[in-house]
Short mmCIF file of C-alpha atoms in Angstrom, two decimals:
data_model
loop_
_atom_site.label_atom_id
_atom_site.label_comp_id
_atom_site.label_asym_id
_atom_site.label_seq_id
_atom_site.Cartn_x
_atom_site.Cartn_y
_atom_site.Cartn_z
CA UNK A 76 31.11 70.16 -37.87
CA UNK A 77 27.40 69.43 -38.42
CA UNK A 78 28.31 66.01 -39.89
CA UNK A 79 30.45 65.21 -36.78
CA UNK A 80 27.64 66.32 -34.46
CA UNK A 81 25.25 64.02 -36.35
CA UNK A 82 27.64 61.09 -35.95
CA UNK A 83 27.99 61.77 -32.23
CA UNK A 84 24.20 61.96 -31.81
CA UNK A 85 23.76 58.70 -33.67
CA UNK A 86 26.48 57.04 -31.54
CA UNK A 87 24.88 58.28 -28.31
CA UNK A 88 21.52 57.00 -29.50
CA UNK A 89 22.94 53.54 -30.23
CA UNK A 90 24.69 53.41 -26.84
CA UNK A 91 21.44 54.39 -25.11
CA UNK A 92 19.49 51.69 -26.98
CA UNK A 93 22.08 49.03 -26.10
CA UNK A 94 22.03 50.08 -22.44
CA UNK A 95 18.23 49.80 -22.30
CA UNK A 96 18.39 46.37 -23.97
CA UNK A 97 21.01 45.14 -21.49
CA UNK A 98 19.02 46.44 -18.54
CA UNK A 99 15.90 44.75 -19.88
CA UNK A 100 17.75 41.47 -20.33
CA UNK A 101 19.08 41.66 -16.78
CA UNK A 102 15.58 42.36 -15.51
CA UNK A 103 14.30 39.20 -17.20
CA UNK A 104 17.09 36.95 -15.97
CA UNK A 105 16.48 34.14 -13.45
CA UNK A 106 18.62 35.59 -10.73
CA UNK A 107 15.84 35.49 -8.15
CA UNK A 108 13.35 37.80 -9.88
CA UNK A 109 10.51 35.27 -10.41
CA UNK A 110 7.95 35.96 -13.08
CA UNK A 111 4.62 35.10 -11.43
CA UNK A 112 2.45 35.60 -14.48
CA UNK A 113 0.02 32.79 -15.34
CA UNK A 114 1.40 30.49 -18.02
CA UNK A 115 5.03 31.36 -17.33
CA UNK A 116 7.80 28.79 -17.53
CA UNK A 117 7.71 26.12 -14.79
CA UNK A 118 9.42 27.29 -11.59
CA UNK A 119 12.12 24.66 -12.06
CA UNK A 120 13.37 26.66 -15.05
CA UNK A 121 14.85 29.13 -12.59
CA UNK A 122 17.15 26.34 -11.36
CA UNK A 123 15.89 27.17 -7.88
CA UNK A 124 14.21 24.14 -6.30
CA UNK A 125 12.13 24.84 -3.22
CA UNK A 126 11.76 22.21 -0.52
CA UNK A 127 8.48 21.85 1.32
CA UNK A 128 7.85 19.50 4.22
CA UNK A 129 5.04 16.93 3.88
CA UNK A 130 3.51 14.77 6.59
CA UNK A 131 1.67 11.66 5.37
CA UNK A 132 -0.91 10.60 7.94
CA UNK A 133 -0.84 6.88 7.09
CA UNK A 134 1.60 4.60 8.89
CA UNK A 135 1.18 1.89 6.22
CA UNK A 136 2.25 4.19 3.37
CA UNK A 137 4.66 2.29 1.11
CA UNK A 138 6.59 5.32 -0.22
CA UNK A 139 8.57 7.22 2.40
CA UNK A 140 11.00 9.43 0.45
CA UNK A 141 10.76 11.94 -2.37
CA UNK A 142 12.70 9.91 -4.88
CA UNK A 143 12.16 7.89 -8.02
CA UNK A 144 11.38 8.91 -11.57
CA UNK A 145 7.92 10.32 -10.85
CA UNK A 146 9.09 12.52 -7.98
CA UNK A 147 12.02 13.75 -10.06
CA UNK A 148 9.76 14.63 -12.99
CA UNK A 149 7.31 16.47 -10.71
CA UNK A 150 10.20 18.51 -9.32
CA UNK A 151 11.39 19.23 -12.86
CA UNK A 152 7.93 20.50 -13.79
CA UNK A 153 7.12 22.45 -10.62
CA UNK A 154 10.39 23.40 -8.96
CA UNK A 155 9.16 21.72 -5.76
CA UNK A 156 10.65 18.80 -3.89
CA UNK A 157 9.21 17.36 -0.71
CA UNK A 158 10.82 16.40 2.57
CA UNK A 159 8.57 13.51 3.54
CA UNK A 160 7.65 12.17 6.97
CA UNK A 161 5.29 9.18 7.24
CA UNK A 162 3.27 8.75 10.43
CA UNK A 163 4.38 6.15 12.94
CA UNK A 164 0.79 5.68 14.17
CA UNK A 165 -2.67 7.27 14.01
CA UNK A 166 -2.05 9.42 17.08
CA UNK A 167 0.89 11.38 15.68
CA UNK A 168 -1.03 13.98 13.64
CA UNK A 169 -3.53 14.79 16.43
CA UNK A 170 -0.56 15.38 18.75
CA UNK A 171 1.09 17.62 16.15
CA UNK A 172 -2.14 19.60 15.81
CA UNK A 173 -2.39 20.00 19.58
CA UNK A 174 1.19 21.21 19.85
CA UNK A 175 1.02 23.43 16.77
CA UNK A 176 4.04 21.64 15.30
CA UNK A 177 2.82 21.24 11.72
CA UNK A 178 4.79 20.96 8.45
CA UNK A 179 4.14 22.87 5.22
CA UNK A 180 1.74 20.23 3.86
CA UNK A 181 -0.36 17.49 5.45
CA UNK A 182 -1.82 14.56 3.50
CA UNK A 183 -4.54 12.82 5.49
CA UNK A 184 -7.68 10.74 5.29
CA UNK A 185 -8.52 10.23 8.95
CA UNK A 186 -8.20 13.90 9.97
CA UNK A 187 -9.77 15.77 7.06
CA UNK A 188 -12.48 17.40 9.18
CA UNK A 189 -9.99 18.35 11.88
CA UNK A 190 -7.55 19.92 9.41
CA UNK A 191 -10.35 21.83 7.65
CA UNK A 192 -9.98 24.69 10.09
CA UNK A 193 -8.83 28.24 9.33
CA UNK A 194 -6.67 28.17 12.46
CA UNK A 195 -4.68 25.24 11.05
CA UNK A 196 -4.90 25.47 7.26
CA UNK A 197 -5.19 28.00 4.45
CA UNK A 198 -8.49 27.84 2.56
CA UNK A 199 -7.79 26.69 -0.99
CA UNK A 200 -10.39 29.10 -2.36
CA UNK A 201 -8.49 32.09 -0.93
CA UNK A 202 -5.11 30.88 -2.23
CA UNK A 203 -6.57 30.11 -5.66
CA UNK A 204 -8.14 33.56 -5.92
CA UNK A 205 -4.89 35.26 -4.88
CA UNK A 206 -2.23 33.15 -6.58
CA UNK A 207 -3.79 30.76 -9.11
CA UNK A 208 -6.98 32.23 -10.60
CA UNK A 209 -6.79 29.82 -13.55
CA UNK A 210 -6.90 26.77 -11.22
CA UNK A 211 -10.41 25.53 -11.98
CA UNK A 212 -12.10 22.92 -9.77
CA UNK A 213 -15.53 21.61 -10.70
CA UNK A 214 -18.54 22.75 -8.60
CA UNK A 215 -19.38 19.32 -7.15
CA UNK A 216 -15.89 18.83 -5.72
CA UNK A 217 -16.00 22.33 -4.26
CA UNK A 218 -19.47 21.77 -2.81
CA UNK A 219 -18.71 18.50 -1.07
CA UNK A 220 -15.54 19.90 0.51
CA UNK A 221 -16.94 23.27 1.58
CA UNK A 222 -17.14 23.56 5.36
CA UNK A 223 -19.62 25.48 7.48
CA UNK A 224 -17.41 28.59 7.32
CA UNK A 225 -17.84 28.72 3.52
CA UNK A 226 -14.27 27.67 2.71
CA UNK A 227 -12.80 24.47 1.32
CA UNK A 228 -9.39 23.43 2.57
CA UNK A 229 -8.64 20.43 0.39
CA UNK A 230 -10.01 18.23 -2.39
CA UNK A 231 -9.76 14.49 -1.83
CA UNK A 232 -8.15 12.26 -4.43
CA UNK A 233 -9.79 9.09 -5.83
CA UNK A 234 -13.26 10.68 -6.15
CA UNK A 235 -15.44 10.33 -9.23
CA UNK A 236 -19.16 10.72 -9.81
CA UNK A 237 -21.25 7.91 -11.30
CA UNK A 238 -21.53 9.96 -14.50
CA UNK A 239 -17.76 10.38 -14.77
CA UNK A 240 -17.19 6.66 -14.31
CA UNK A 241 -19.93 5.77 -16.80
CA UNK A 242 -18.40 8.05 -19.42
CA UNK A 243 -14.98 6.40 -19.07
CA UNK A 244 -15.32 2.68 -19.80
CA UNK A 245 -11.60 2.11 -19.26
CA UNK A 246 -11.77 3.57 -15.77
CA UNK A 247 -12.61 0.41 -13.88
CA UNK A 248 -11.83 1.38 -10.29
CA UNK A 249 -8.97 1.12 -7.87
CA UNK A 250 -7.21 -1.56 -5.90
CA UNK A 251 -9.36 -0.56 -2.93
CA UNK A 252 -12.02 -3.16 -3.72
CA UNK A 253 -12.31 -6.62 -2.14
CA UNK A 254 -11.48 -9.94 -3.75
CA UNK A 255 -10.61 -13.57 -3.08
CA UNK A 256 -7.91 -15.56 -4.87
CA UNK A 257 -7.75 -19.37 -4.83
CA UNK A 258 -5.02 -21.85 -5.69
CA UNK A 259 -5.49 -22.78 -9.34
CA UNK A 260 -3.56 -26.06 -9.14
CA UNK A 261 -5.57 -27.33 -6.17
CA UNK A 262 -8.82 -26.38 -7.86
CA UNK A 263 -7.76 -28.48 -10.83
CA UNK A 264 -6.88 -31.41 -8.58
CA UNK A 265 -10.38 -31.18 -7.11
CA UNK A 266 -11.86 -31.48 -10.61
CA UNK A 267 -12.44 -27.75 -11.25
CA UNK A 268 -15.72 -27.55 -9.31
CA UNK A 269 -17.74 -24.41 -10.14
CA UNK A 270 -17.68 -21.46 -7.73
CA UNK A 271 -20.65 -19.43 -8.87
CA UNK A 272 -22.45 -19.16 -5.53
CA UNK A 273 -21.60 -18.85 -1.85
CA UNK A 274 -22.69 -22.47 -1.34
CA UNK A 275 -20.32 -23.53 -4.15
CA UNK A 276 -17.46 -21.79 -2.34
CA UNK A 277 -18.31 -23.47 0.95
CA UNK A 278 -18.35 -26.88 -0.75
CA UNK A 279 -14.91 -26.27 -2.26
CA UNK A 280 -13.52 -25.23 1.14
CA UNK A 281 -14.90 -28.48 2.52
CA UNK A 282 -13.17 -30.46 -0.23
CA UNK A 283 -9.88 -28.68 0.56
CA UNK A 284 -10.19 -29.59 4.25
CA UNK A 285 -10.78 -33.21 3.40
CA UNK A 286 -7.94 -33.59 0.88
CA UNK A 287 -5.45 -31.18 2.46
CA UNK A 288 -6.09 -31.30 6.23
CA UNK A 289 -2.93 -29.32 7.04
CA UNK A 290 -3.87 -26.43 4.77
CA UNK A 291 -5.79 -23.35 5.91
CA UNK A 292 -8.87 -23.17 3.65
CA UNK A 293 -9.20 -19.35 3.80
CA UNK A 294 -6.73 -16.77 5.11
CA UNK A 295 -7.82 -13.13 5.42
CA UNK A 296 -5.95 -9.84 5.42
CA UNK A 297 -6.62 -8.16 8.75
CA UNK A 298 -8.01 -5.03 7.06
CA UNK A 299 -10.18 -6.91 4.53
CA UNK A 300 -12.07 -9.39 6.69
CA UNK A 301 -15.60 -8.16 6.01
CA UNK A 302 -15.75 -6.41 2.65
CA UNK A 303 -16.04 -9.25 0.12
CA UNK A 304 -18.83 -11.10 1.89
CA UNK A 305 -20.67 -7.92 2.89
CA UNK A 306 -20.93 -7.34 -0.86
CA UNK A 307 -22.23 -10.87 -1.52
CA UNK A 308 -25.02 -10.48 1.03
CA UNK A 309 -26.09 -7.13 -0.40
CA UNK A 310 -24.98 -5.09 2.61
CA UNK A 311 -24.42 -1.43 1.80
CA UNK A 312 -21.16 -0.06 3.13
CA UNK A 313 -19.07 -1.26 6.05
CA UNK A 314 -19.89 -1.99 9.69
CA UNK A 315 -19.11 1.58 10.75
CA UNK A 316 -20.97 3.34 7.93
CA UNK A 317 -24.39 4.46 6.77
CA UNK A 318 -26.93 2.94 4.42
CA UNK A 319 -29.97 4.45 2.78
CA UNK A 320 -33.43 3.00 2.12
CA UNK A 321 -36.37 4.99 0.75
CA UNK A 322 -34.72 8.33 1.42
CA UNK A 323 -33.84 7.60 5.05
CA UNK A 324 -30.45 6.67 6.47
CA UNK A 325 -29.55 4.32 9.30
CA UNK A 326 -26.38 2.83 10.73
CA UNK A 327 -25.02 -0.13 8.80
CA UNK A 328 -25.23 -2.69 11.59
CA UNK A 329 -29.05 -2.39 11.58
CA UNK A 330 -29.44 -3.40 7.92
CA UNK A 331 -31.73 -6.42 7.53
CA UNK A 332 -29.00 -8.22 5.55
CA UNK A 333 -26.37 -7.74 8.24
CA UNK A 334 -27.43 -10.67 10.40
CA UNK A 335 -27.15 -13.10 7.47
CA UNK A 336 -23.60 -11.86 6.90
CA UNK A 337 -22.63 -12.45 10.54
CA UNK A 338 -24.22 -15.91 10.57
CA UNK A 339 -22.20 -16.83 7.49
CA UNK A 340 -18.92 -15.59 8.97
CA UNK A 341 -19.64 -17.56 12.13
CA UNK A 342 -20.31 -20.65 10.00
CA UNK A 343 -16.90 -20.25 8.33
CA UNK A 344 -15.30 -20.32 11.77
CA UNK A 345 -17.36 -23.19 13.19
CA UNK A 346 -16.67 -25.36 10.15
CA UNK A 347 -12.94 -24.76 10.37
CA UNK A 348 -12.54 -22.68 7.21
CA UNK A 349 -10.86 -19.73 8.94
CA UNK A 350 -8.56 -19.37 11.95
CA UNK A 351 -9.64 -17.74 15.21
CA UNK A 352 -6.28 -15.97 15.43
CA UNK A 353 -6.92 -14.36 12.04
CA UNK A 354 -9.10 -11.82 13.89
CA UNK A 355 -6.21 -10.87 16.17
CA UNK A 356 -3.48 -10.27 13.57
CA UNK A 357 -1.72 -6.94 14.01
CA UNK A 358 0.62 -7.45 11.06
CA UNK A 359 -0.86 -7.25 7.56
CA UNK A 360 1.93 -9.46 6.16
CA UNK A 361 0.94 -12.63 8.02
CA UNK A 362 -1.81 -13.57 5.56
CA UNK A 363 0.54 -12.96 2.62
CA UNK A 364 3.09 -15.32 4.12
CA UNK A 365 0.50 -18.09 4.54
CA UNK A 366 -0.68 -17.70 0.95
CA UNK A 367 2.67 -17.40 -0.80
CA UNK A 368 4.35 -20.16 1.21
CA UNK A 369 1.75 -22.74 0.17
CA UNK A 370 -0.05 -22.97 3.52
CA UNK A 371 -3.44 -21.54 2.43
CA UNK A 372 -5.89 -22.36 -0.37
CA UNK A 373 -7.83 -19.10 -0.57
CA UNK A 374 -6.55 -15.58 0.17
CA UNK A 375 -8.98 -12.74 0.86
CA UNK A 376 -7.68 -9.21 0.30
CA UNK A 377 -8.26 -6.87 -2.67
CA UNK A 378 -8.94 -7.39 -6.38
CA UNK A 379 -5.21 -7.38 -7.07
CA UNK A 380 -4.38 -10.24 -4.71
CA UNK A 381 -4.08 -13.00 -7.34
CA UNK A 382 -1.77 -10.91 -9.53
CA UNK A 383 0.39 -9.78 -6.59
CA UNK A 384 0.54 -13.24 -4.97
CA UNK A 385 1.57 -14.76 -8.29
CA UNK A 386 4.46 -12.32 -8.60
CA UNK A 387 5.64 -13.15 -5.06
CA UNK A 388 5.33 -16.91 -5.59
CA UNK A 389 7.24 -16.71 -8.87
CA UNK A 390 9.99 -14.55 -7.36
CA UNK A 391 10.36 -17.11 -4.56
CA UNK A 392 10.76 -19.93 -7.06
CA UNK A 393 7.27 -21.38 -6.61
CA UNK A 394 5.32 -22.97 -9.45
CA UNK A 395 1.67 -22.63 -8.40
CA UNK A 396 -0.64 -19.75 -9.26
CA UNK A 397 -3.73 -18.07 -7.85
CA UNK A 398 -6.87 -17.11 -9.74
CA UNK A 399 -9.53 -14.62 -8.68
CA UNK A 400 -13.03 -15.70 -7.74
CA UNK A 401 -15.72 -13.73 -9.58
CA UNK A 402 -16.51 -10.41 -7.93
CA UNK A 403 -20.06 -11.69 -7.54
CA UNK A 404 -20.92 -15.18 -6.33
CA UNK A 405 -24.41 -14.24 -5.19
CA UNK A 406 -27.62 -13.02 -6.83
CA UNK A 407 -27.80 -10.48 -3.99
CA UNK A 408 -24.37 -8.98 -4.63
CA UNK A 409 -24.40 -5.21 -4.34
CA UNK A 410 -21.66 -2.63 -4.09
CA UNK A 411 -22.45 0.89 -2.96
CA UNK A 412 -19.82 3.56 -3.44
CA UNK A 413 -20.50 6.30 -0.91
CA UNK A 414 -16.98 7.67 -0.76
CA UNK A 415 -15.98 11.24 -1.44
CA UNK A 416 -12.47 10.11 -2.23
CA UNK A 417 -9.59 8.92 -0.11
CA UNK A 418 -7.23 11.56 1.26
CA UNK A 419 -6.62 15.27 0.81
CA UNK A 420 -3.66 17.66 1.01
CA UNK A 421 -3.71 20.64 3.35
CA UNK A 422 -1.58 23.77 3.13
CA UNK A 423 -0.97 24.53 6.79
CA UNK A 424 -0.66 27.94 8.42
CA UNK A 425 2.96 27.00 9.11
CA UNK A 426 3.60 26.77 5.36
CA UNK A 427 6.62 28.82 4.30
CA UNK A 428 5.37 29.40 0.72
CA UNK A 429 1.57 29.12 0.24
CA UNK A 430 1.84 30.49 -3.31
CA UNK A 431 4.28 27.79 -4.43
CA UNK A 432 2.17 25.18 -2.62
CA UNK A 433 -1.14 25.97 -4.33
CA UNK A 434 0.62 26.16 -7.73
CA UNK A 435 2.25 22.80 -6.98
CA UNK A 436 -1.20 21.30 -6.37
CA UNK A 437 -2.53 23.04 -9.48
CA UNK A 438 0.06 21.20 -11.57
CA UNK A 439 -0.83 17.87 -9.96
CA UNK A 440 -4.50 18.59 -10.75
CA UNK A 441 -3.77 19.19 -14.45
CA UNK A 442 -4.27 16.41 -16.99
CA UNK A 443 -0.50 16.13 -17.38
CA UNK A 444 0.04 16.06 -13.62
CA UNK A 445 -2.63 13.45 -12.95
CA UNK A 446 -1.27 11.11 -15.63
CA UNK A 447 2.33 11.58 -14.47
CA UNK A 448 1.40 10.85 -10.86
CA UNK A 449 -0.79 7.87 -11.60
CA UNK A 450 0.89 6.15 -14.58
CA UNK A 451 4.51 7.29 -14.42
CA UNK A 452 6.65 9.16 -16.93
CA UNK A 453 5.11 9.22 -20.40
CA UNK A 454 7.24 7.40 -22.94
CA UNK A 455 9.29 5.70 -20.24
CA UNK A 456 6.48 3.98 -18.35
CA UNK A 457 3.49 4.29 -20.66
CA UNK A 458 2.12 5.53 -23.96
CA UNK A 459 -1.40 6.73 -24.61
CA UNK A 460 -3.71 4.38 -26.49
CA UNK A 461 -5.95 6.05 -29.07
CA UNK A 462 -8.93 4.26 -27.54
CA UNK A 463 -8.47 6.25 -24.35
CA UNK A 464 -6.31 4.40 -21.86
CA UNK A 465 -2.59 4.09 -21.07
CA UNK A 466 -0.57 1.19 -22.48
CA UNK A 467 1.55 0.44 -19.44
CA UNK A 468 5.08 -0.89 -19.90
CA UNK A 469 5.02 -2.50 -16.44
CA UNK A 470 2.72 -4.61 -14.30
CA UNK A 471 0.85 -2.27 -11.91
CA UNK A 472 0.55 -5.19 -9.47
CA UNK A 473 4.35 -5.32 -9.17
CA UNK A 474 4.56 -3.38 -5.91
CA UNK A 475 8.36 -3.25 -5.88
CA UNK A 476 8.52 -1.60 -9.31
CA UNK A 477 5.60 0.75 -8.66
CA UNK A 478 6.86 1.87 -5.27
CA UNK A 479 10.50 2.29 -6.30
CA UNK A 480 9.46 4.57 -9.15
CA UNK A 481 6.95 6.48 -7.01
CA UNK A 482 4.07 5.63 -9.33
CA UNK A 483 0.59 6.44 -7.91
CA UNK A 484 1.62 7.31 -4.38
CA UNK A 485 2.24 11.04 -4.96
CA UNK A 486 -1.46 11.49 -5.74
CA UNK A 487 -1.70 14.51 -3.49
CA UNK A 488 -4.33 15.64 -5.99
CA UNK A 489 -5.91 13.22 -8.43
CA UNK A 490 -9.31 11.77 -9.28
CA UNK A 491 -11.09 8.44 -9.41
CA UNK A 492 -11.29 8.40 -13.20
CA UNK A 493 -7.52 8.63 -13.71
CA UNK A 494 -6.81 6.24 -10.85
CA UNK A 495 -9.38 3.83 -12.25
CA UNK A 496 -7.49 3.65 -15.55
CA UNK A 497 -4.32 2.43 -13.82
CA UNK A 498 -6.19 -0.82 -13.24
CA UNK A 499 -7.14 -1.31 -16.90
CA UNK A 500 -4.62 -3.86 -18.07
CA UNK A 501 -6.13 -6.11 -20.75
CA UNK A 502 -5.85 -9.73 -19.65
CA UNK A 503 -5.05 -8.98 -16.01
CA UNK A 504 -7.15 -10.73 -13.37
CA UNK A 505 -7.48 -7.49 -11.41
CA UNK A 506 -8.98 -5.77 -14.46
CA UNK A 507 -11.53 -8.54 -14.96
CA UNK A 508 -12.54 -8.45 -11.28
CA UNK A 509 -12.97 -4.68 -11.34
CA UNK A 510 -15.02 -4.72 -14.53
CA UNK A 511 -17.30 -7.32 -12.93
CA UNK A 512 -17.64 -5.17 -9.81
CA UNK A 513 -18.28 -1.99 -11.79
CA UNK A 514 -21.32 -3.66 -13.34
CA UNK A 515 -23.14 -3.94 -9.99
CA UNK A 516 -21.84 -0.81 -8.27
CA UNK A 517 -24.26 1.95 -7.33
CA UNK A 518 -22.90 5.40 -6.45
CA UNK A 519 -24.32 7.24 -3.45
CA UNK A 520 -21.69 9.88 -2.64
CA UNK A 521 -24.32 11.88 -0.78
CA UNK A 522 -23.90 9.38 2.07
CA UNK A 523 -20.31 10.52 2.32
CA UNK A 524 -21.53 13.99 3.22
CA UNK A 525 -22.67 12.73 6.62
CA UNK A 526 -19.47 14.02 8.18
CA UNK A 527 -19.01 14.45 11.88
CA UNK A 528 -17.28 17.51 13.26
CA UNK A 529 -14.28 16.92 15.55
CA UNK A 530 -15.11 17.12 19.26
CA UNK A 531 -18.87 17.13 18.59
CA UNK A 532 -21.30 15.05 20.67
CA UNK A 533 -22.18 13.03 17.57
CA UNK A 534 -18.52 12.29 16.92
CA UNK A 535 -18.12 11.09 20.52
CA UNK A 536 -21.16 8.80 20.20
CA UNK A 537 -19.97 7.34 16.89
CA UNK A 538 -16.46 6.77 18.21
CA UNK A 539 -17.84 4.86 21.21
CA UNK A 540 -20.17 2.79 19.02
CA UNK A 541 -17.42 1.91 16.54
CA UNK A 542 -15.04 0.89 19.31
CA UNK A 543 -17.76 -1.30 20.80
CA UNK A 544 -18.48 -2.90 17.40
CA UNK A 545 -14.77 -3.61 16.91
CA UNK A 546 -14.76 -5.65 20.12
CA UNK A 547 -18.20 -7.25 19.91
CA UNK A 548 -18.07 -8.38 16.26
CA UNK A 549 -15.30 -10.88 17.07
CA UNK A 550 -17.62 -12.50 19.65
CA UNK A 551 -20.16 -13.01 16.86
CA UNK A 552 -17.58 -14.46 14.47
CA UNK A 553 -16.23 -16.88 17.10
CA UNK A 554 -19.55 -17.94 18.65
CA UNK A 555 -19.84 -21.68 19.35
CA UNK A 556 -23.27 -21.95 17.71
CA UNK A 557 -25.48 -20.01 15.32
CA UNK A 558 -27.87 -19.28 18.17
CA UNK A 559 -25.04 -17.75 20.19
CA UNK A 560 -23.94 -15.71 17.16
CA UNK A 561 -27.47 -14.31 16.72
CA UNK A 562 -27.68 -13.46 20.43
CA UNK A 563 -24.30 -11.72 20.31
CA UNK A 564 -25.37 -9.72 17.25
CA UNK A 565 -28.60 -8.60 18.93
CA UNK A 566 -26.61 -7.66 22.02
CA UNK A 567 -24.23 -5.57 19.90
CA UNK A 568 -27.11 -3.61 18.37
CA UNK A 569 -28.68 -3.02 21.80
CA UNK A 570 -25.35 -1.80 23.16
CA UNK A 571 -25.11 0.67 20.28
CA UNK A 572 -28.60 1.94 21.07
CA UNK A 573 -27.67 2.37 24.75
CA UNK A 574 -24.64 4.45 23.73
CA UNK A 575 -26.86 6.78 21.69
CA UNK A 576 -27.36 5.24 18.24
CA UNK A 577 -30.87 6.64 17.76
CA UNK A 578 -29.69 10.18 18.53
CA UNK A 579 -26.81 9.72 16.09
CA UNK A 580 -29.16 8.45 13.37
CA UNK A 581 -31.55 11.38 13.89
CA UNK A 582 -28.66 13.80 13.42
CA UNK A 583 -27.45 11.89 10.36
CA UNK A 584 -30.86 12.12 8.70
CA UNK A 585 -31.06 15.86 9.28
CA UNK A 586 -27.59 16.27 7.74
CA UNK A 587 -28.41 13.94 4.84
CA UNK A 588 -31.63 15.77 3.95
CA UNK A 589 -29.77 19.11 3.88
CA UNK A 590 -26.85 17.96 1.73
CA UNK A 591 -28.15 15.28 -0.64
CA UNK A 592 -29.42 17.89 -3.12
CA UNK A 593 -25.82 18.82 -3.96
CA UNK A 594 -25.82 15.87 -6.35
CA UNK A 595 -29.06 16.77 -8.10
CA UNK A 596 -28.77 18.14 -11.61
#
């Protein structure tokens, strides 16, 4: 009897142990009970993919759907897929904000200050503390994005400090830098004259006019009309930006070098090197069509324009090629990088899953996420070179390939160092142009901290000034004489001062003095 009782006790014990094991196994199954511990398996392992809506505030954006190998791999790693809407114009997001009709996520450059509002967006710092305490962002990026309420609501992509860029020699910059490409065959027919200075370039344009009277000497992308020559004349920034001298800031149009730039642009027009209608283009494909159909000698756009034009010409059956001019054709050439990055992602108060959203961004901010976003799928699109850069298995200037695979454009969180390595392709003209430009680039991100608050008096003044400049600059470009161009320039500056430029500059200097120390060691 005792032996039988012992057997029964042992049997009951085994049954109890098996029951506990089965219950434990059920508790750890992926039937909706998500393990939120840090370092757990990617959410996609649960086979439950969550869809979040994303609004991209850029009507020109080339990627409009969450598809392609990069998007698929991000979903595999994060369990998130995006329902994407691209803006139809620059008024759409402000209207959505006014109506309260916002998606889960907003990716914007133009409305960063407006979206950095606790009524519209979740502060990243609060979401990180609550849901992703191991999501570490460096102090400088936090500091430059922290608003007056003490919160930061996004971190822009494409930002890097001068130190970060200096430490990464293979990070040479992005496509967002100006360049000019010229027809290589025509240059040879002209005897390969040197183009080492601005005067050299003007002489070559004159030779083109004489030998090819039906050809447009220089065609310009509508969004890249000023940048290359502003650089050559040593102008800091763009027409609607700030520059700094001896610790003080002023508006760009009042730089001493600015008048020389305008006189040169007017000379290009008066001598027949550029078209008057080029300043009225509303379609950014018109200049491409002129260049790749053989109707233009020089094409001004970005540092990738020779590589991209050559692909288009080849695909169309053409036989000629473009080559880049040097990034500097002037002893005065100067590039000042004052940017804090390009665009940032906001987690809106309408977001259905803030926890999943901040963890999604945390993955994109990881080394693996940044490389996946920027270079493509490792092994399929690239391998890592031991020297410290990706060996790409594709041409990053091939827009059709890049866009169809979703390479680069899902950089909802990335940085300027990683993005800058996408451009390092040994032997590529874009790489050479960027390395030349990097050599004379000075970083002043503190200028980027002069940020105007939406609906402020300063914002209203700046908006009025910029709109006036947009209209008046064309009168300078198309003036019938240099004297008229100078008079139109002086009139533009006076108009800005009447609108309130001095008040705006005073405010800017107060802001600059308060915030510039963020970048001191």
